[in-house]
PDB file of C-alpha atoms in Angstrom:
ATOM      1  CA  MET A  26      37.679  11.504  -3.435  1.00  0.00           C
ATOM      2  CA  SER A  27      34.309  12.406  -2.333  1.00  0.00           C
ATOM      3  CA  GLY A  28      31.903  10.448   0.064  1.00  0.00           C
ATOM      4  CA  SER A  29      32.386   7.562   2.104  1.00  0.00           C
ATOM      5  CA  LYS A  30      34.320   4.513   1.498  1.00  0.00           C
ATOM      6  CA  VAL A  31      31.371   2.276   0.861  1.00  0.00           C
ATOM      7  CA  ASN A  32      30.481   1.073  -2.405  1.00  0.00           C
ATOM      8  CA  LEU A  33      27.603   3.081  -4.394  1.00  0.00           C
ATOM      9  CA  VAL A  34      24.358   1.777  -3.252  1.00  0.00           C
ATOM     10  CA  PRO A  35      22.275   0.521  -5.994  1.00  0.00           C
ATOM     11  CA  PRO A  36      19.330   2.802  -6.904  1.00  0.00           C
ATOM     12  CA  THR A  37      15.640   2.122  -5.423  1.00  0.00           C
ATOM     13  CA  ALA A  38      12.103   3.056  -6.473  1.00  0.00           C
ATOM     14  CA  TRP A  39       9.592   4.106  -4.011  1.00  0.00           C
ATOM     15  CA  GLU A  40       5.584   4.645  -4.541  1.00  0.00           C
ATOM     16  CA  LEU A  41       4.418   7.836  -3.343  1.00  0.00           C
ATOM     17  CA  PRO A  42       0.997   8.309  -1.471  1.00  0.00           C
ATOM     18  CA  ASN A  43      -1.994   8.981  -3.914  1.00  0.00           C
ATOM     19  CA  TYR A  44      -3.032  11.996  -1.712  1.00  0.00           C
ATOM     20  CA  VAL A  45      -1.571  13.721   1.436  1.00  0.00           C
ATOM     21  CA  PRO A  46      -3.885  15.911   3.361  1.00  0.00           C
ATOM     22  CA  ARG A  47      -3.392  19.704   3.224  1.00  0.00           C
ATOM     23  CA  LYS A  48      -0.371  19.006   0.529  1.00  0.00           C
ATOM     24  CA  LEU A  49      -0.250  20.051  -2.968  1.00  0.00           C
ATOM     25  CA  ALA A  50      -0.986  17.207  -5.611  1.00  0.00           C
ATOM     26  CA  THR A  51       2.111  15.455  -6.586  1.00  0.00           C
ATOM     27  CA  PRO A  52       2.698  14.907 -10.530  1.00  0.00           C
ATOM     28  CA  PHE A  53       4.565  11.803  -9.975  1.00  0.00           C
ATOM     29  CA  SER A  54       3.686   8.209  -8.716  1.00  0.00           C
ATOM     30  CA  ARG A  55       7.127   7.318  -7.515  1.00  0.00           C
ATOM     31  CA  LEU A  56      10.534   8.469  -6.613  1.00  0.00           C
ATOM     32  CA  VAL A  57      13.705   6.705  -7.949  1.00  0.00           C
ATOM     33  CA  LEU A  58      16.849   7.350  -5.651  1.00  0.00           C
ATOM     34  CA  HIS A  59      20.299   7.362  -6.921  1.00  0.00           C
ATOM     35  CA  HIS A  60      23.208   7.428  -4.596  1.00  0.00           C
ATOM     36  CA  LEU A  61      25.776   9.493  -6.408  1.00  0.00           C
ATOM     37  CA  ARG A  62      29.645  10.706  -6.071  1.00  0.00           C
ATOM     38  CA  LEU A  63      30.971  13.932  -7.507  1.00  0.00           C
ATOM     39  CA  ASP A  64      32.625  12.073 -10.313  1.00  0.00           C
ATOM     40  CA  THR A  65      29.188  10.596 -11.273  1.00  0.00           C
ATOM     41  CA  ALA A  66      27.356  13.814 -11.080  1.00  0.00           C
ATOM     42  CA  ARG A  67      29.906  15.685 -13.012  1.00  0.00           C
ATOM     43  CA  SER A  68      28.941  12.965 -15.958  1.00  0.00           C
ATOM     44  CA  LEU A  69      25.538  14.268 -16.011  1.00  0.00           C
ATOM     45  CA  PRO A  70      25.209  17.527 -17.972  1.00  0.00           C
ATOM     46  CA  GLY A  71      23.352  20.459 -16.033  1.00  0.00           C
ATOM     47  CA  LEU A  72      22.826  18.210 -12.770  1.00  0.00           C
ATOM     48  CA  LEU A  73      25.573  20.159 -10.378  1.00  0.00           C
ATOM     49  CA  GLU A  74      24.810  23.412 -12.001  1.00  0.00           C
ATOM     50  CA  TYR A  75      20.919  22.750 -11.071  1.00  0.00           C
ATOM     51  CA  MET A  76      21.888  21.497  -7.707  1.00  0.00           C
ATOM     52  CA  HIS A  77      24.297  24.425  -6.807  1.00  0.00           C
ATOM     53  CA  ARG A  78      21.743  26.862  -7.486  1.00  0.00           C
ATOM     54  CA  VAL A  79      19.151  25.324  -5.268  1.00  0.00           C
ATOM     55  CA  PHE A  80      21.715  24.847  -2.720  1.00  0.00           C
ATOM     56  CA  ALA A  81      23.056  28.227  -3.069  1.00  0.00           C
ATOM     57  CA  THR A  82      19.542  29.993  -2.740  1.00  0.00           C
ATOM     58  CA  LEU A  83      18.883  28.307   0.515  1.00  0.00           C
ATOM     59  CA  ILE A  84      22.625  29.406   1.830  1.00  0.00           C
ATOM     60  CA  GLU A  85      22.227  33.103   0.641  1.00  0.00           C
ATOM     61  CA  ALA A  86      18.879  33.357   2.236  1.00  0.00           C
ATOM     62  CA  GLY A  87      20.512  32.810   5.471  1.00  0.00           C
ATOM     63  CA  ARG A  88      17.508  31.795   7.376  1.00  0.00           C
ATOM     64  CA  THR A  89      17.796  27.969   7.927  1.00  0.00           C
ATOM     65  CA  HIS A  90      21.242  26.596   7.376  1.00  0.00           C
ATOM     66  CA  SER A  91      24.282  27.356   9.535  1.00  0.00           C
ATOM     67  CA  LEU A  92      26.691  27.889   6.148  1.00  0.00           C
ATOM     68  CA  GLU A  93      27.057  31.556   5.011  1.00  0.00           C
ATOM     69  CA  ALA A  94      27.954  33.184   1.780  1.00  0.00           C
ATOM     70  CA  THR A  95      31.347  34.511   2.268  1.00  0.00           C
ATOM     71  CA  THR A  96      32.476  35.516  -1.312  1.00  0.00           C
ATOM     72  CA  LYS A  97      31.571  38.922  -2.670  1.00  0.00           C
ATOM     73  CA  ALA A  98      30.446  39.034  -6.453  1.00  0.00           C
ATOM     74  CA  ALA A  99      29.526  41.620  -8.921  1.00  0.00           C
ATOM     75  CA  THR A 100      25.817  40.996 -10.323  1.00  0.00           C
ATOM     76  CA  PRO A 101      23.759  43.111 -12.695  1.00  0.00           C
ATOM     77  CA  SER A 102      21.453  45.635 -11.002  1.00  0.00           C
ATOM     78  CA  GLU A 103      17.888  45.911 -11.334  1.00  0.00           C
ATOM     79  CA  GLY A 104      16.588  48.387 -13.851  1.00  0.00           C
ATOM     80  CA  ASP A 105      17.400  49.063 -17.304  1.00  0.00           C
ATOM     81  CA  ASP A 106      20.727  50.501 -16.910  1.00  0.00           C
ATOM     82  CA  ASP A 107      24.297  48.423 -17.136  1.00  0.00           C
ATOM     83  CA  SER A 108      25.300  49.176 -13.832  1.00  0.00           C
ATOM     84  CA  MET A 109      26.623  46.335 -11.289  1.00  0.00           C
ATOM     85  CA  THR A 110      26.508  45.839  -7.783  1.00  0.00           C
ATOM     86  CA  SER A 111      28.141  43.425  -5.100  1.00  0.00           C
ATOM     87  CA  GLU A 112      26.575  40.700  -3.361  1.00  0.00           C
ATOM     88  CA  TRP A 113      27.406  37.901  -1.210  1.00  0.00           C
ATOM     89  CA  VAL A 114      27.181  34.469  -3.039  1.00  0.00           C
ATOM     90  CA  TYR A 115      27.673  30.758  -2.306  1.00  0.00           C
ATOM     91  CA  THR A 116      30.109  29.580  -4.783  1.00  0.00           C
ATOM     92  CA  ARG A 117      30.141  26.221  -7.198  1.00  0.00           C
ATOM     93  CA  ALA A 118      33.262  25.345  -5.554  1.00  0.00           C
ATOM     94  CA  GLU A 119      32.048  26.040  -1.781  1.00  0.00           C
ATOM     95  CA  PHE A 120      28.975  23.695  -3.022  1.00  0.00           C
ATOM     96  CA  GLU A 121      31.352  20.922  -4.231  1.00  0.00           C
ATOM     97  CA  ALA A 122      33.711  20.875  -1.406  1.00  0.00           C
ATOM     98  CA  PHE A 123      30.756  20.751   1.313  1.00  0.00           C
ATOM     99  CA  VAL A 124      27.818  18.719  -0.141  1.00  0.00           C
ATOM    100  CA  TRP A 125      30.026  16.483  -2.237  1.00  0.00           C
ATOM    101  CA  ALA A 126      32.530  15.643   0.456  1.00  0.00           C
ATOM    102  CA  ALA A 127      29.589  13.522   1.723  1.00  0.00           C
ATOM    103  CA  ASP A 128      27.466  10.704   0.294  1.00  0.00           C
ATOM    104  CA  VAL A 129      24.649  12.262  -1.603  1.00  0.00           C
ATOM    105  CA  VAL A 130      21.470  10.305  -2.715  1.00  0.00           C
ATOM    106  CA  ILE A 131      19.164  12.295  -5.154  1.00  0.00           C
ATOM    107  CA  ALA A 132      15.387  11.596  -5.635  1.00  0.00           C
ATOM    108  CA  ILE A 133      13.912  12.004  -9.254  1.00  0.00           C
ATOM    109  CA  GLY A 134      10.047  11.945  -9.911  1.00  0.00           C
ATOM    110  CA  THR A 135       8.777   9.640 -12.414  1.00  0.00           C
ATOM    111  CA  ASN A 136       5.364   8.116 -13.424  1.00  0.00           C
ATOM    112  CA  ALA A 137       7.445   4.995 -15.094  1.00  0.00           C
ATOM    113  CA  ASP A 138       5.614   1.771 -14.189  1.00  0.00           C
ATOM    114  CA  ASN A 139       8.175  -0.680 -15.354  1.00  0.00           C
ATOM    115  CA  GLU A 140       9.176  -1.729 -11.817  1.00  0.00           C
ATOM    116  CA  SER A 141      10.927  -4.811 -12.563  1.00  0.00           C
ATOM    117  CA  ASP A 142      13.242  -3.240 -15.353  1.00  0.00           C
ATOM    118  CA  SER A 143      16.481  -2.705 -13.322  1.00  0.00           C
ATOM    119  CA  ALA A 144      18.446  -1.527 -16.177  1.00  0.00           C
ATOM    120  CA  PHE A 145      15.960   1.554 -16.644  1.00  0.00           C
ATOM    121  CA  PHE A 146      15.994   2.468 -12.872  1.00  0.00           C
ATOM    122  CA  GLY A 147      19.814   2.157 -12.845  1.00  0.00           C
ATOM    123  CA  ASP A 148      20.412   4.710 -15.616  1.00  0.00           C
ATOM    124  CA  VAL A 149      19.934   8.417 -14.325  1.00  0.00           C
ATOM    125  CA  GLU A 150      19.596   9.617 -17.813  1.00  0.00           C
ATOM    126  CA  ALA A 151      16.834   6.766 -18.578  1.00  0.00           C
ATOM    127  CA  ILE A 152      14.850   8.107 -15.680  1.00  0.00           C
ATOM    128  CA  ARG A 153      15.285  11.732 -16.794  1.00  0.00           C
ATOM    129  CA  GLY A 154      13.852  10.682 -20.201  1.00  0.00           C
ATOM    130  CA  GLY A 155      15.328  14.194 -21.854  1.00  0.00           C
ATOM    131  CA  ARG A 156      13.321  16.313 -19.348  1.00  0.00           C
ATOM    132  CA  SER A 157      15.050  19.352 -17.702  1.00  0.00           C
ATOM    133  CA  TRP A 158      16.579  19.246 -14.584  1.00  0.00           C
ATOM    134  CA  GLU A 159      14.575  21.972 -13.236  1.00  0.00           C
ATOM    135  CA  ASP A 160      11.438  19.354 -13.592  1.00  0.00           C
ATOM    136  CA  ILE A 161      12.592  16.132 -12.077  1.00  0.00           C
ATOM    137  CA  PRO A 162      14.972  16.269  -9.057  1.00  0.00           C
ATOM    138  CA  VAL A 163      12.238  16.265  -6.339  1.00  0.00           C
ATOM    139  CA  GLY A 164      15.028  16.834  -3.645  1.00  0.00           C
ATOM    140  CA  PHE A 165      18.422  15.354  -2.420  1.00  0.00           C
ATOM    141  CA  TYR A 166      20.210  14.626   0.818  1.00  0.00           C
ATOM    142  CA  TYR A 167      23.522  14.610   2.070  1.00  0.00           C
ATOM    143  CA  VAL A 168      25.163  12.273   4.743  1.00  0.00           C
ATOM    144  CA  ARG A 169      28.086  12.869   6.706  1.00  0.00           C
ATOM    145  CA  PRO A 170      29.676  11.764   9.756  1.00  0.00           C
ATOM    146  CA  SER A 171      28.112  13.882  12.826  1.00  0.00           C
ATOM    147  CA  HIS A 172      31.322  14.829  14.212  1.00  0.00           C
ATOM    148  CA  GLN A 173      34.966  13.946  13.054  1.00  0.00           C
ATOM    149  CA  GLY A 174      34.682  10.235  12.922  1.00  0.00           C
ATOM    150  CA  GLY A 175      36.671   8.110  15.151  1.00  0.00           C
ATOM    151  CA  ARG A 176      34.351   6.776  18.129  1.00  0.00           C
ATOM    152  CA  THR A 177      31.392   8.516  16.911  1.00  0.00           C
ATOM    153  CA  SER A 178      31.470   7.732  13.504  1.00  0.00           C
ATOM    154  CA  HIS A 179      28.312   5.528  13.461  1.00  0.00           C
ATOM    155  CA  ASN A 180      26.329   8.643  13.960  1.00  0.00           C
ATOM    156  CA  CYS A 181      25.726  10.894  10.868  1.00  0.00           C
ATOM    157  CA  TYR A 182      24.075  14.175   9.810  1.00  0.00           C
ATOM    158  CA  ILE A 183      21.850  14.445   7.330  1.00  0.00           C
ATOM    159  CA  GLY A 184      21.055  17.646   5.101  1.00  0.00           C
ATOM    160  CA  LEU A 185      18.000  17.254   3.000  1.00  0.00           C
ATOM    161  CA  VAL A 186      17.057  19.708   0.496  1.00  0.00           C
ATOM    162  CA  ILE A 187      13.496  19.936  -1.694  1.00  0.00           C
ATOM    163  CA  SER A 188      13.671  21.631  -4.877  1.00  0.00           C
ATOM    164  CA  PRO A 189      11.565  24.717  -4.900  1.00  0.00           C
ATOM    165  CA  PRO A 190       9.074  23.333  -7.362  1.00  0.00           C
ATOM    166  CA  TYR A 191       8.278  20.366  -5.227  1.00  0.00           C
ATOM    167  CA  GLN A 192       7.893  21.856  -1.731  1.00  0.00           C
ATOM    168  CA  GLN A 193       4.734  21.906  -0.082  1.00  0.00           C
ATOM    169  CA  SER A 194       3.676  18.883  -1.759  1.00  0.00           C
ATOM    170  CA  GLY A 195       4.776  16.198   1.071  1.00  0.00           C
ATOM    171  CA  TYR A 196       7.779  14.763  -0.595  1.00  0.00           C
ATOM    172  CA  GLY A 197       9.990  15.585   2.269  1.00  0.00           C
ATOM    173  CA  LYS A 198       8.209  12.895   4.448  1.00  0.00           C
ATOM    174  CA  SER A 199       8.575  10.346   1.333  1.00  0.00           C
ATOM    175  CA  ILE A 200      12.311  10.756   1.320  1.00  0.00           C
ATOM    176  CA  VAL A 201      12.918  10.882   4.849  1.00  0.00           C
ATOM    177  CA  GLY A 202      11.160   7.291   4.655  1.00  0.00           C
ATOM    178  CA  THR A 203      13.980   6.335   2.759  1.00  0.00           C
ATOM    179  CA  TYR A 204      16.680   6.840   5.289  1.00  0.00           C
ATOM    180  CA  SER A 205      16.005   3.533   6.959  1.00  0.00           C
ATOM    181  CA  HIS A 206      17.404   1.780   3.698  1.00  0.00           C
ATOM    182  CA  TYR A 207      20.112   4.004   2.732  1.00  0.00           C
ATOM    183  CA  LEU A 208      21.994   4.955   6.234  1.00  0.00           C
ATOM    184  CA  PRO A 209      22.680   1.339   7.323  1.00  0.00           C
ATOM    185  CA  LEU A 210      24.047   0.787   3.856  1.00  0.00           C
ATOM    186  CA  LEU A 211      26.237   3.656   3.882  1.00  0.00           C
ATOM    187  CA  GLY A 212      27.818   2.551   7.195  1.00  0.00           C
ATOM    188  CA  TYR A 213      25.574   4.547   9.937  1.00  0.00           C
ATOM    189  CA  LYS A 214      23.523   3.257  12.782  1.00  0.00           C
ATOM    190  CA  ALA A 215      21.930   6.727  13.967  1.00  0.00           C
ATOM    191  CA  SER A 216      21.641  10.367  13.078  1.00  0.00           C
ATOM    192  CA  ILE A 217      22.140  13.460  15.418  1.00  0.00           C
ATOM    193  CA  GLY A 218      21.151  16.723  13.839  1.00  0.00           C
ATOM    194  CA  ARG A 219      20.290  20.184  14.829  1.00  0.00           C
ATOM    195  CA  VAL A 220      17.461  22.393  13.484  1.00  0.00           C
ATOM    196  CA  PHE A 221      17.075  25.781  14.041  1.00  0.00           C
ATOM    197  CA  ALA A 222      14.024  26.802  16.095  1.00  0.00           C
ATOM    198  CA  THR A 223      12.721  29.105  13.497  1.00  0.00           C
ATOM    199  CA  ASN A 224      12.773  26.214  10.989  1.00  0.00           C
ATOM    200  CA  THR A 225       9.200  25.057  11.629  1.00  0.00           C
ATOM    201  CA  LYS A 226       8.732  23.087   8.564  1.00  0.00           C
ATOM    202  CA  SER A 227      11.945  20.897   9.241  1.00  0.00           C
ATOM    203  CA  ILE A 228      10.701  20.541  13.055  1.00  0.00           C
ATOM    204  CA  ARG A 229       7.461  19.150  12.058  1.00  0.00           C
ATOM    205  CA  LEU A 230       9.212  17.047   9.318  1.00  0.00           C
ATOM    206  CA  CYS A 231      11.657  15.549  12.240  1.00  0.00           C
ATOM    207  CA  GLU A 232       8.904  15.089  14.715  1.00  0.00           C
ATOM    208  CA  SER A 233       6.400  13.339  12.161  1.00  0.00           C
ATOM    209  CA  THR A 234       9.250  10.981  10.821  1.00  0.00           C
ATOM    210  CA  GLY A 235      10.579   9.356  14.089  1.00  0.00           C
ATOM    211  CA  PHE A 236      13.093  11.662  15.212  1.00  0.00           C
ATOM    212  CA  THR A 237      13.075  12.376  18.638  1.00  0.00           C
ATOM    213  CA  ARG A 238      13.847  15.987  20.350  1.00  0.00           C
ATOM    214  CA  VAL A 239      17.025  15.195  22.866  1.00  0.00           C
ATOM    215  CA  GLY A 240      18.526  18.657  23.490  1.00  0.00           C
ATOM    216  CA  LEU A 241      18.548  22.507  22.850  1.00  0.00           C
ATOM    217  CA  ILE A 242      21.616  24.776  22.254  1.00  0.00           C
ATOM    218  CA  PRO A 243      20.840  28.463  23.238  1.00  0.00           C
ATOM    219  CA  ARG A 244      21.755  31.222  20.742  1.00  0.00           C
ATOM    220  CA  ALA A 245      23.303  28.746  18.379  1.00  0.00           C
ATOM    221  CA  GLY A 246      22.881  30.609  14.987  1.00  0.00           C
ATOM    222  CA  ARG A 247      22.673  33.989  13.775  1.00  0.00           C
ATOM    223  CA  LEU A 248      20.130  34.268  11.304  1.00  0.00           C
ATOM    224  CA  ARG A 249      18.454  36.506   9.013  1.00  0.00           C
ATOM    225  CA  ARG A 250      14.875  37.703  10.265  1.00  0.00           C
ATOM    226  CA  ALA A 251      12.184  36.861   8.218  1.00  0.00           C
ATOM    227  CA  ASP A 252      11.050  40.282   7.765  1.00  0.00           C
ATOM    228  CA  GLY A 253      14.562  41.540   6.443  1.00  0.00           C
ATOM    229  CA  SER A 254      15.105  43.727   9.255  1.00  0.00           C
ATOM    230  CA  GLY A 255      18.499  42.530  10.233  1.00  0.00           C
ATOM    231  CA  GLU A 256      19.936  39.335  12.315  1.00  0.00           C
ATOM    232  CA  GLU A 257      18.998  37.402  15.301  1.00  0.00           C
ATOM    233  CA  TRP A 258      20.230  34.924  17.688  1.00  0.00           C
ATOM    234  CA  VAL A 259      18.438  31.469  17.291  1.00  0.00           C
ATOM    235  CA  ASP A 260      18.249  28.462  19.306  1.00  0.00           C
ATOM    236  CA  SER A 261      19.023  25.138  17.752  1.00  0.00           C
ATOM    237  CA  ILE A 262      16.991  21.776  18.397  1.00  0.00           C
ATOM    238  CA  ILE A 263      18.954  18.600  18.662  1.00  0.00           C
ATOM    239  CA  TYR A 264      17.297  15.600  17.132  1.00  0.00           C
ATOM    240  CA  TYR A 265      18.364  11.832  17.212  1.00  0.00           C
ATOM    241  CA  ARG A 266      17.173   8.804  15.428  1.00  0.00           C
ATOM    242  CA  SER A 267      18.487   5.106  15.384  1.00  0.00           C
ATOM    243  CA  PHE A 268      18.143   3.226  12.181  1.00  0.00           C
ATOM    244  CA  VAL A 269      18.932   0.085  13.222  1.00  0.00           C
ATOM    245  CA  ASP A 270      17.042  -2.274  16.004  1.00  0.00           C
ATOM    246  CA  GLU A 271      17.803  -2.892  19.561  1.00  0.00           C
ATOM    247  CA  GLU A 272      19.315  -6.180  18.854  1.00  0.00           C
ATOM    248  CA  GLU A 273      21.887  -4.468  16.464  1.00  0.00           C
ATOM    249  CA  TRP A 274      22.977  -2.156  19.271  1.00  0.00           C
ATOM    250  CA  SER A 275      23.158  -5.111  21.842  1.00  0.00           C
ATOM    251  CA  ARG A 276      25.789  -6.995  19.732  1.00  0.00           C
ATOM    252  CA  PRO A 277      29.513  -6.730  20.633  1.00  0.00           C
ATOM    253  CA  ILE A 278      31.189  -3.682  19.363  1.00  0.00           C
ATOM    254  CA  ARG A 279      33.883  -4.676  16.707  1.00  0.00           C
ATOM    255  CA  SER A 280      36.978  -2.453  17.134  1.00  0.00           C
ATOM    256  CA  MET A 281      37.471  -0.505  13.747  1.00  0.00           C
ATOM    257  CA  LEU A 282      41.047  -0.761  14.614  1.00  0.00           C
TER     258      LEU A 282
END
């Protein structure tokens, strides 16, 4: 079984800003977010295949994530001949085992204005409206315990992925804005995460959405250089954000036993 033990959180609709300075224009007026588990995602033809391609491209690039492609596969060589070459790939099985062991929330772009129609927004295929998966998932995030659970299980790690067609459009900030709704419902009070110091986009996103820089781990990752000339040791910045108010933190702690 994938994900947490909590029930699926009902879908929600979020209005998008009409204009974001220095960002590409958005083709959508709102995002509809769905909390999914692996069995639900498998019932939506093509969704897992698309999400795997997006996530695998990020991992295989080797510049922003701690995961690494460890499976060698034969792929067609460039050119007109039929020769093959070997490349390191991040497999579908690895993707499902890692991402879908967590709770996954997918953000779908839409211009639908029937806000009161809960049946419509509650149906992923209705929101999809026959569109290709390449056109509508603005992004997704997966949420898992920061460590190994136990006495730190109130903290989570969040992995946010923005689909390639919708990067540079300000969607990341809009999706992060939904964390305060979903994370407490998934059983978490706060997030502790690490961002590599070379990942300037994620650093700007964290620092503009309420995350606090609380530490740094020197040489935490071995990442590929931007110019392709090998790899380098990269520091990791630790960020923290609470998703509940101080009154919640001051309440007596209930034992989980």
